[in-house]
Amino acid sequence: MASISLRNVVKRYGHGAKANPVIHGVNAEIADGEFVVIVGPSGCGKSTLLRMVAGLEEISGGEIAIADRVVNQVEPADRDIAMVFQNYALYPHMSVFENMAYGLKIRKLPPEQIRARVDKAAGILELGHLLERRPRELSGGQRQRVAMGRAIVRDPQVFLFDEPLSNLDAKLRVQTRLEIQKLHRELGVTSLFVTHDQVEAMTLAQRIVVMNAGRMEQFGTPEEVYGRPATTFVASFIGSPAMNLLKGRAEADAAGARFVIGDVALPLPHPAPRTGDLILGLRPEHALPHDGQAVAADAADIASWPLRVEMVEMLGAERLVYGRLGDAAFTLRIDGTDTPPRPGDVVLLKAPAERLHWFDAATGQRVD
Ligand SMILES: Nc1ncnc2c1ncn2[C@@H]1O[C@H](COP(=O)(O)OP(=O)(O)O)[C@@H](O)[C@H]1O
Ligand SMILES: [Mg+2]
């Protein structure tokens, strides 16, 4: 097992005037045995970063260290890592056993050791009864497990995963996600896992790197990136439906504190961290509808805002209520068993002070 250090890592494709920078200086310390997920939209540089750790892409600037050894110049085969891709590319003419054993055979391990390692991995992945089958006789989920088995038998210091679940249907994705968690619990191998899916990131990660356009926006636990997003990008990327982000102007005077959106002034329970242009964030699940009574009791920490309802969606366990606060679009999430409002209704929302997030209007950085 090993730690991974990314120190001001830069990647440019091409040279000279044609150079295209895609990673702009990423810093991260991944602890020995930690499971870290890199999440971000398509094209933000996730695979590039992972491939630099693997040694499949040259590093244009900065340093990558695995187990305290700088690996910038180290060949992929000498980095003691194993990688699992979205396209698992098994050898079609080989059995599951042979697919898993192949890399070890190449490295000339004695047959009884190969047997032992494959059996152990097959046990962990519940592939024991499938060892004699060919890949075409397996389901997509089973094939992906074989691909993971191939990585496990190598007993590497680091696992790298590049969107390994993207080709699976929704149900299998959830199941395989649980298997990867179990795998990490049992083996404790340092893992870097890339995905564009924030649910995968939240459920798998001990810590999450949120990337946007080649930059790291935040590196924190799932609780931190959800509870205290560092930027509006993280706020809108993590959580579904996304956090409501309202552009407006914070004011405070003798009459109280407000947030002004167009010609609507929303009262604030406490003044914003500063006055002037700001972005106010509130998650759909944290704005609760109320009947006007409940708020009076703890009015000091809760504001009441009128939401004009436009549309309601039933999702089963919950309903999404789409509406407007003044001109600004706002989504509210309510329990599926609650009586829903109707389009045209005005619903009063409770906006608890501790659930409000503030961001700089120009930079999108969190303001506390
Ligand atoms: N071999 C390459 N040559 C030039 N540009 C590349 C190459 N590979 C990736 N890119 C560019 O680098 C950026 C990041 O790509 P990638 O790391 O694959 O993103 P992600 O995995 O987050 O979807 C993209 O703009 C992509 O077009
Ligand atoms: Mg990719």
Coordinates of C-alpha atoms and ligand atoms in Angstrom, one line a residue:
M1 CA 0.0 0.0 0.0
A2 CA 1.1 3.6 -0.6
S3 CA 0.3 7.2 -0.4
I4 CA 0.0 9.3 -3.6
S5 CA 1.2 12.9 -3.8
L6 CA 0.2 15.3 -6.6
R7 CA 2.4 18.4 -6.4
N8 CA 1.5 21.2 -8.7
V9 CA 0.8 18.7 -11.5
V10 CA 0.4 20.3 -15.0
K11 CA -0.5 18.7 -18.3
R12 CA -0.2 20.3 -21.7
Y13 CA -1.0 18.4 -24.9
G14 CA 1.1 19.5 -27.8
H15 CA 4.1 21.8 -27.8
G16 CA 5.1 25.5 -28.3
A17 CA 2.4 27.8 -29.7
K18 CA 0.0 24.8 -30.2
A19 CA 0.3 23.7 -26.6
N20 CA -3.1 23.0 -25.0
P21 CA -3.1 23.1 -21.2
V22 CA -5.7 20.8 -19.7
I23 CA -4.5 20.4 -16.1
H24 CA -3.5 23.6 -14.4
G25 CA -1.6 22.7 -11.3
V26 CA -3.3 20.2 -9.1
N27 CA -2.2 19.6 -5.5
A28 CA -3.4 16.7 -3.4
E29 CA -2.1 14.3 -0.8
I30 CA -3.9 10.9 -0.8
A31 CA -3.2 8.9 2.3
D32 CA -2.1 5.3 2.4
G33 CA -5.2 3.1 2.1
E34 CA -7.5 6.0 1.3
F35 CA -10.3 5.7 -1.3
V36 CA -10.4 9.0 -3.2
V37 CA -12.9 9.8 -6.0
I38 CA -12.1 12.4 -8.7
V39 CA -15.4 13.8 -10.0
G40 CA -16.2 16.4 -12.6
P41 CA -18.0 16.9 -15.9
S42 CA -16.8 15.3 -19.1
G43 CA -13.6 16.8 -20.5
C44 CA -12.4 18.4 -17.2
G45 CA -9.2 16.3 -17.2
K46 CA -10.1 13.4 -14.9
S47 CA -8.7 10.6 -17.1
T48 CA -5.7 12.7 -18.0
L49 CA -4.8 13.1 -14.3
L50 CA -5.3 9.3 -13.6
R51 CA -3.3 8.4 -16.7
M52 CA -0.4 10.6 -15.4
V53 CA -0.5 8.7 -12.1
A54 CA -0.5 5.4 -14.1
G55 CA 2.4 6.6 -16.2
L56 CA 0.4 6.4 -19.4
E57 CA 0.7 10.1 -20.0
E58 CA 3.8 12.3 -19.6
I59 CA 3.7 14.9 -16.9
S60 CA 4.3 18.4 -18.3
G61 CA 5.0 20.1 -14.9
G62 CA 5.1 19.3 -11.2
E63 CA 5.6 16.0 -9.5
I64 CA 3.8 12.8 -8.8
A65 CA 5.0 10.5 -6.0
I66 CA 3.7 7.1 -5.1
A67 CA 4.8 5.8 -1.7
D68 CA 7.2 8.8 -1.3
R69 CA 9.0 7.9 -4.6
V70 CA 8.8 10.5 -7.4
V71 CA 7.5 8.5 -10.4
N72 CA 7.7 11.2 -13.2
Q73 CA 10.3 9.1 -15.0
V74 CA 9.2 5.7 -13.9
E75 CA 7.7 3.3 -16.4
P76 CA 4.0 2.2 -15.9
A77 CA 5.1 -1.4 -15.3
D78 CA 7.4 -0.3 -12.5
R79 CA 4.9 1.8 -10.6
D80 CA 3.1 -1.2 -8.9
I81 CA -0.4 0.0 -9.8
A82 CA -3.3 -1.8 -11.4
M83 CA -5.9 0.0 -13.5
V84 CA -9.6 -0.8 -14.3
F85 CA -11.2 0.9 -17.3
Q86 CA -14.7 1.5 -18.5
N87 CA -13.9 -0.9 -21.4
Y88 CA -12.7 -3.9 -19.7
A89 CA -11.3 -5.7 -22.8
L90 CA -11.1 -9.3 -21.7
Y91 CA -9.5 -11.9 -23.9
P92 CA -12.5 -13.6 -25.6
H93 CA -10.8 -16.9 -26.2
M94 CA -9.6 -17.3 -22.6
S95 CA -11.6 -18.6 -19.6
V96 CA -12.3 -16.3 -16.6
F97 CA -9.4 -18.1 -14.8
E98 CA -7.0 -17.6 -17.7
N99 CA -8.0 -13.9 -18.1
M100 CA -7.3 -13.3 -14.4
A101 CA -4.1 -15.4 -14.4
Y102 CA -2.6 -14.0 -17.7
G103 CA -0.7 -11.1 -16.2
L104 CA 0.8 -13.3 -13.5
K105 CA 1.8 -15.9 -16.1
I106 CA 3.6 -13.3 -18.1
R107 CA 5.5 -12.4 -14.9
K108 CA 6.4 -16.0 -14.5
L109 CA 4.8 -16.6 -11.1
P110 CA 4.8 -20.3 -10.2
P111 CA 1.5 -22.0 -11.1
E112 CA 0.5 -22.8 -7.5
Q113 CA 0.9 -19.1 -6.5
I114 CA -1.2 -18.0 -9.5
R115 CA -3.9 -20.5 -8.5
A116 CA -3.9 -19.2 -5.0
R117 CA -4.1 -15.6 -6.0
V118 CA -6.9 -16.1 -8.6
D119 CA -8.9 -18.3 -6.1
K120 CA -8.6 -15.6 -3.5
A121 CA -9.7 -12.8 -5.9
A122 CA -12.5 -15.0 -7.3
G123 CA -13.7 -15.6 -3.7
I124 CA -13.8 -11.9 -2.9
L125 CA -15.7 -11.1 -6.2
E126 CA -17.9 -14.2 -6.0
L127 CA -16.6 -15.5 -9.3
G128 CA -15.6 -18.9 -8.0
H129 CA -18.3 -20.8 -10.0
L130 CA -17.6 -18.9 -13.2
L131 CA -13.8 -19.6 -13.6
E132 CA -14.2 -22.0 -16.5
R133 CA -16.6 -19.7 -18.5
R134 CA -15.6 -17.6 -21.5
P135 CA -16.3 -13.8 -21.3
R136 CA -19.2 -14.1 -23.8
E137 CA -21.0 -16.4 -21.4
L138 CA -21.0 -13.7 -18.7
S139 CA -23.2 -10.7 -18.0
G140 CA -21.8 -7.2 -18.2
G141 CA -21.5 -7.0 -14.4
Q142 CA -19.7 -10.3 -14.2
R143 CA -17.3 -9.2 -16.9
Q144 CA -16.5 -6.0 -15.0
R145 CA -15.9 -8.2 -11.9
V146 CA -13.4 -10.3 -13.9
A147 CA -11.7 -7.0 -15.0
M148 CA -11.4 -6.1 -11.3
G149 CA -10.2 -9.6 -10.5
R150 CA -7.4 -9.1 -13.0
A151 CA -6.3 -6.0 -11.1
I152 CA -6.7 -7.6 -7.7
V153 CA -4.5 -10.7 -8.4
R154 CA -1.6 -8.4 -9.1
D155 CA -1.7 -7.3 -5.5
P156 CA -0.7 -3.7 -6.4
Q157 CA 0.1 -0.8 -4.1
V158 CA -2.5 1.4 -5.8
F159 CA -5.8 0.8 -7.7
L160 CA -6.8 3.2 -10.4
F161 CA -10.4 3.1 -11.7
D162 CA -11.5 5.1 -14.8
E163 CA -15.3 5.2 -14.9
P164 CA -15.5 1.4 -14.5
L165 CA -19.3 1.4 -13.9
S166 CA -20.3 3.6 -16.9
N167 CA -21.2 0.6 -19.2
L168 CA -23.4 -1.1 -16.7
D169 CA -27.2 -0.6 -16.4
A170 CA -28.5 1.3 -13.3
K171 CA -29.2 -1.7 -11.1
L172 CA -25.8 -3.3 -11.8
R173 CA -24.1 0.0 -11.2
V174 CA -25.4 0.1 -7.7
Q175 CA -24.5 -3.5 -7.0
T176 CA -21.0 -3.2 -8.4
R177 CA -20.6 0.0 -6.4
L178 CA -21.3 -2.0 -3.2
E179 CA -18.8 -4.6 -4.3
I180 CA -16.1 -2.0 -4.8
Q181 CA -16.8 -0.7 -1.3
K182 CA -16.5 -4.2 0.1
L183 CA -13.3 -4.8 -1.9
H184 CA -11.7 -1.7 -0.4
R185 CA -12.8 -2.6 3.1
E186 CA -11.2 -6.1 2.7
L187 CA -8.0 -5.1 0.9
G188 CA -7.5 -1.5 2.1
V189 CA -5.5 -0.7 -1.0
T190 CA -5.1 3.0 -1.8
S191 CA -7.6 3.8 -4.6
L192 CA -8.1 6.6 -7.1
F193 CA -11.5 6.4 -8.8
V194 CA -12.6 8.6 -11.6
T195 CA -16.3 9.3 -12.4
H196 CA -18.6 12.0 -13.8
D197 CA -21.4 10.8 -11.6
Q198 CA -21.7 12.7 -8.3
V199 CA -23.8 9.9 -6.7
E200 CA -21.0 7.4 -7.3
A201 CA -18.5 9.9 -5.9
M202 CA -20.6 10.6 -2.7
T203 CA -21.3 6.9 -2.0
L204 CA -17.8 5.5 -2.7
A205 CA -15.4 8.2 -1.6
Q206 CA -13.7 8.7 1.7
R207 CA -12.6 12.0 0.2
I208 CA -13.7 13.6 -3.1
V209 CA -11.7 15.8 -5.5
V210 CA -14.1 18.0 -7.5
M211 CA -12.6 19.1 -10.8
N212 CA -13.7 21.7 -13.2
A213 CA -11.8 22.6 -16.4
G214 CA -8.5 21.2 -15.3
R215 CA -8.6 22.7 -11.8
M216 CA -9.3 21.2 -8.4
E217 CA -12.3 23.2 -7.0
Q218 CA -12.4 21.3 -3.7
F219 CA -10.9 18.3 -1.9
G220 CA -12.9 17.1 1.0
T221 CA -15.1 14.4 2.6
P222 CA -18.5 13.8 1.1
E223 CA -20.0 15.7 4.1
E224 CA -17.7 18.7 3.4
V225 CA -18.3 19.0 -0.3
Y226 CA -22.1 18.7 0.3
G227 CA -22.3 20.7 3.5
R228 CA -19.8 23.4 2.8
P229 CA -19.1 23.7 -1.0
A230 CA -16.1 25.9 -1.7
T231 CA -17.5 27.3 -4.9
T232 CA -20.7 27.7 -6.8
F233 CA -19.4 25.1 -9.2
V234 CA -19.2 22.5 -6.4
A235 CA -22.5 23.7 -5.0
S236 CA -24.3 23.0 -8.2
F237 CA -22.3 19.8 -9.1
I238 CA -22.8 17.9 -5.9
G239 CA -26.3 17.1 -4.9
S240 CA -29.4 16.4 -7.1
P241 CA -31.4 18.3 -7.8
A242 CA -28.7 21.0 -7.7
M243 CA -28.5 23.6 -4.9
N244 CA -30.6 26.7 -5.8
L245 CA -28.2 29.6 -6.5
L246 CA -29.9 33.0 -6.4
K247 CA -28.1 36.1 -7.7
G248 CA -28.9 39.3 -5.8
R249 CA -27.9 42.0 -3.4
A250 CA -27.5 41.7 0.3
E251 CA -28.7 44.7 2.4
A252 CA -28.8 45.4 6.1
D253 CA -30.2 48.4 8.0
A254 CA -32.3 49.4 10.9
A255 CA -35.3 47.7 9.3
G256 CA -33.5 44.4 9.1
A257 CA -31.5 42.2 6.7
R258 CA -32.7 41.4 3.2
F259 CA -31.6 39.7 0.0
V260 CA -32.9 41.6 -3.0
I261 CA -33.6 39.8 -6.2
G262 CA -34.9 42.1 -8.9
D263 CA -37.8 43.9 -7.3
V264 CA -38.4 41.2 -4.6
A265 CA -36.8 41.5 -1.1
L266 CA -36.4 38.3 0.8
P267 CA -36.0 38.8 4.5
L268 CA -32.9 37.2 6.1
P269 CA -32.8 35.7 9.6
H270 CA -29.3 37.2 10.1
P271 CA -27.4 39.7 7.9
A272 CA -25.4 38.2 5.1
P273 CA -21.6 38.0 5.7
R274 CA -21.3 41.2 3.8
T275 CA -23.6 43.6 1.9
G276 CA -23.6 44.1 -1.9
D277 CA -23.7 41.6 -4.8
L278 CA -23.7 38.0 -3.7
I279 CA -25.0 34.6 -4.6
L280 CA -27.3 32.9 -2.1
G281 CA -27.5 29.1 -2.1
L282 CA -30.2 26.9 -0.5
R283 CA -30.6 23.2 -1.3
P284 CA -34.0 22.0 -2.4
E285 CA -34.2 19.6 0.6
H286 CA -33.4 22.4 3.1
A287 CA -36.2 24.9 2.3
L288 CA -39.3 23.5 4.0
P289 CA -42.8 24.6 3.2
H290 CA -44.8 25.8 6.2
D291 CA -48.2 27.2 7.1
G292 CA -47.0 30.4 8.7
Q293 CA -47.5 29.2 12.3
A294 CA -44.5 27.1 12.9
V295 CA -42.0 29.8 11.9
A296 CA -43.1 32.3 14.6
A297 CA -41.6 30.2 17.4
D298 CA -38.1 30.1 16.1
A299 CA -38.3 33.2 13.9
A300 CA -34.8 34.4 15.0
D301 CA -33.1 31.7 12.9
I302 CA -35.6 31.2 10.1
A303 CA -36.9 33.4 7.3
S304 CA -40.1 32.9 5.5
W305 CA -40.2 33.3 1.7
P306 CA -43.1 33.2 -0.7
L307 CA -42.6 30.7 -3.6
R308 CA -44.9 30.9 -6.6
V309 CA -45.4 27.3 -7.8
E310 CA -45.2 26.5 -11.5
M311 CA -44.9 22.8 -11.7
V312 CA -44.8 19.7 -9.5
E313 CA -43.1 16.3 -10.3
M314 CA -43.9 13.1 -8.4
L315 CA -40.8 10.9 -8.0
G316 CA -42.2 8.3 -5.6
A317 CA -40.5 8.9 -2.2
E318 CA -40.4 12.6 -2.9
R319 CA -41.9 15.4 -5.0
L320 CA -40.0 18.2 -6.7
V321 CA -41.8 21.6 -6.7
Y322 CA -40.6 24.1 -9.3
G323 CA -41.4 27.7 -8.8
R324 CA -40.1 31.2 -8.5
L325 CA -38.9 33.6 -5.8
G326 CA -39.5 36.9 -7.5
D327 CA -38.0 36.2 -11.0
A328 CA -35.5 33.6 -9.8
A329 CA -36.2 29.9 -10.5
F330 CA -36.3 27.8 -7.3
T331 CA -36.7 24.1 -6.7
L332 CA -38.1 22.6 -3.5
R333 CA -38.1 19.0 -2.5
I334 CA -40.9 17.7 -0.4
D335 CA -41.9 14.3 1.0
G336 CA -43.9 12.2 -1.5
T337 CA -46.6 11.6 1.1
D338 CA -47.1 15.4 1.8
T339 CA -50.1 17.0 0.1
P340 CA -48.4 18.8 -2.9
P341 CA -49.2 22.4 -3.8
R342 CA -50.7 23.2 -7.2
P343 CA -49.3 25.3 -10.0
G344 CA -50.3 28.9 -9.3
D345 CA -50.3 28.4 -5.5
V346 CA -48.0 30.6 -3.3
V347 CA -46.2 28.4 -0.8
L348 CA -44.3 29.9 2.2
L349 CA -40.8 28.5 2.6
K350 CA -38.8 28.2 5.8
A351 CA -35.2 29.3 5.0
P352 CA -33.1 28.3 8.1
A353 CA -30.1 30.5 8.7
E354 CA -27.7 27.5 9.1
R355 CA -28.7 26.2 5.7
L356 CA -27.9 29.4 3.7
H357 CA -24.7 29.4 1.7
W358 CA -23.0 32.6 0.4
F359 CA -20.8 33.0 -2.6
D360 CA -18.9 35.9 -4.2
A361 CA -20.9 37.1 -7.2
A362 CA -17.8 37.6 -9.3
T363 CA -15.5 34.7 -8.4
G364 CA -18.0 32.1 -7.2
Q365 CA -15.9 31.5 -4.1
R366 CA -17.6 30.7 -0.8
V367 CA -18.0 33.7 1.6
D368 CA -18.3 33.0 5.3
Ligands
LIG1 N1 -4.3 12.8 -26.4 C1 -4.8 14.0 -26.3 N2 -4.4 15.0 -27.1 C2 -5.0 16.3 -27.0 N3 -5.9 16.6 -26.1 C3 -6.4 15.6 -25.3 C4 -5.9 14.3 -25.4 N4 -6.5 13.6 -24.4 C5 -7.4 14.4 -23.8 N5 -7.3 15.7 -24.4 C6 -8.1 16.8 -24.0 O1 -7.9 17.1 -22.6 C7 -9.1 17.4 -21.9 C8 -9.3 16.5 -20.8 O2 -9.6 15.2 -21.2 P1 -9.9 14.0 -20.3 O3 -8.8 13.9 -19.3 O4 -10.1 12.8 -21.1 O5 -11.3 14.4 -19.6 P2 -12.3 13.6 -18.7 O6 -11.7 12.2 -18.4 O7 -12.5 14.4 -17.5 O8 -13.6 13.5 -19.5 C9 -10.2 17.4 -23.0 O9 -10.3 18.8 -23.4 C10 -9.6 16.6 -24.1 O10 -10.1 17.0 -25.3
MG2 MG -12.4 10.3 -19.0

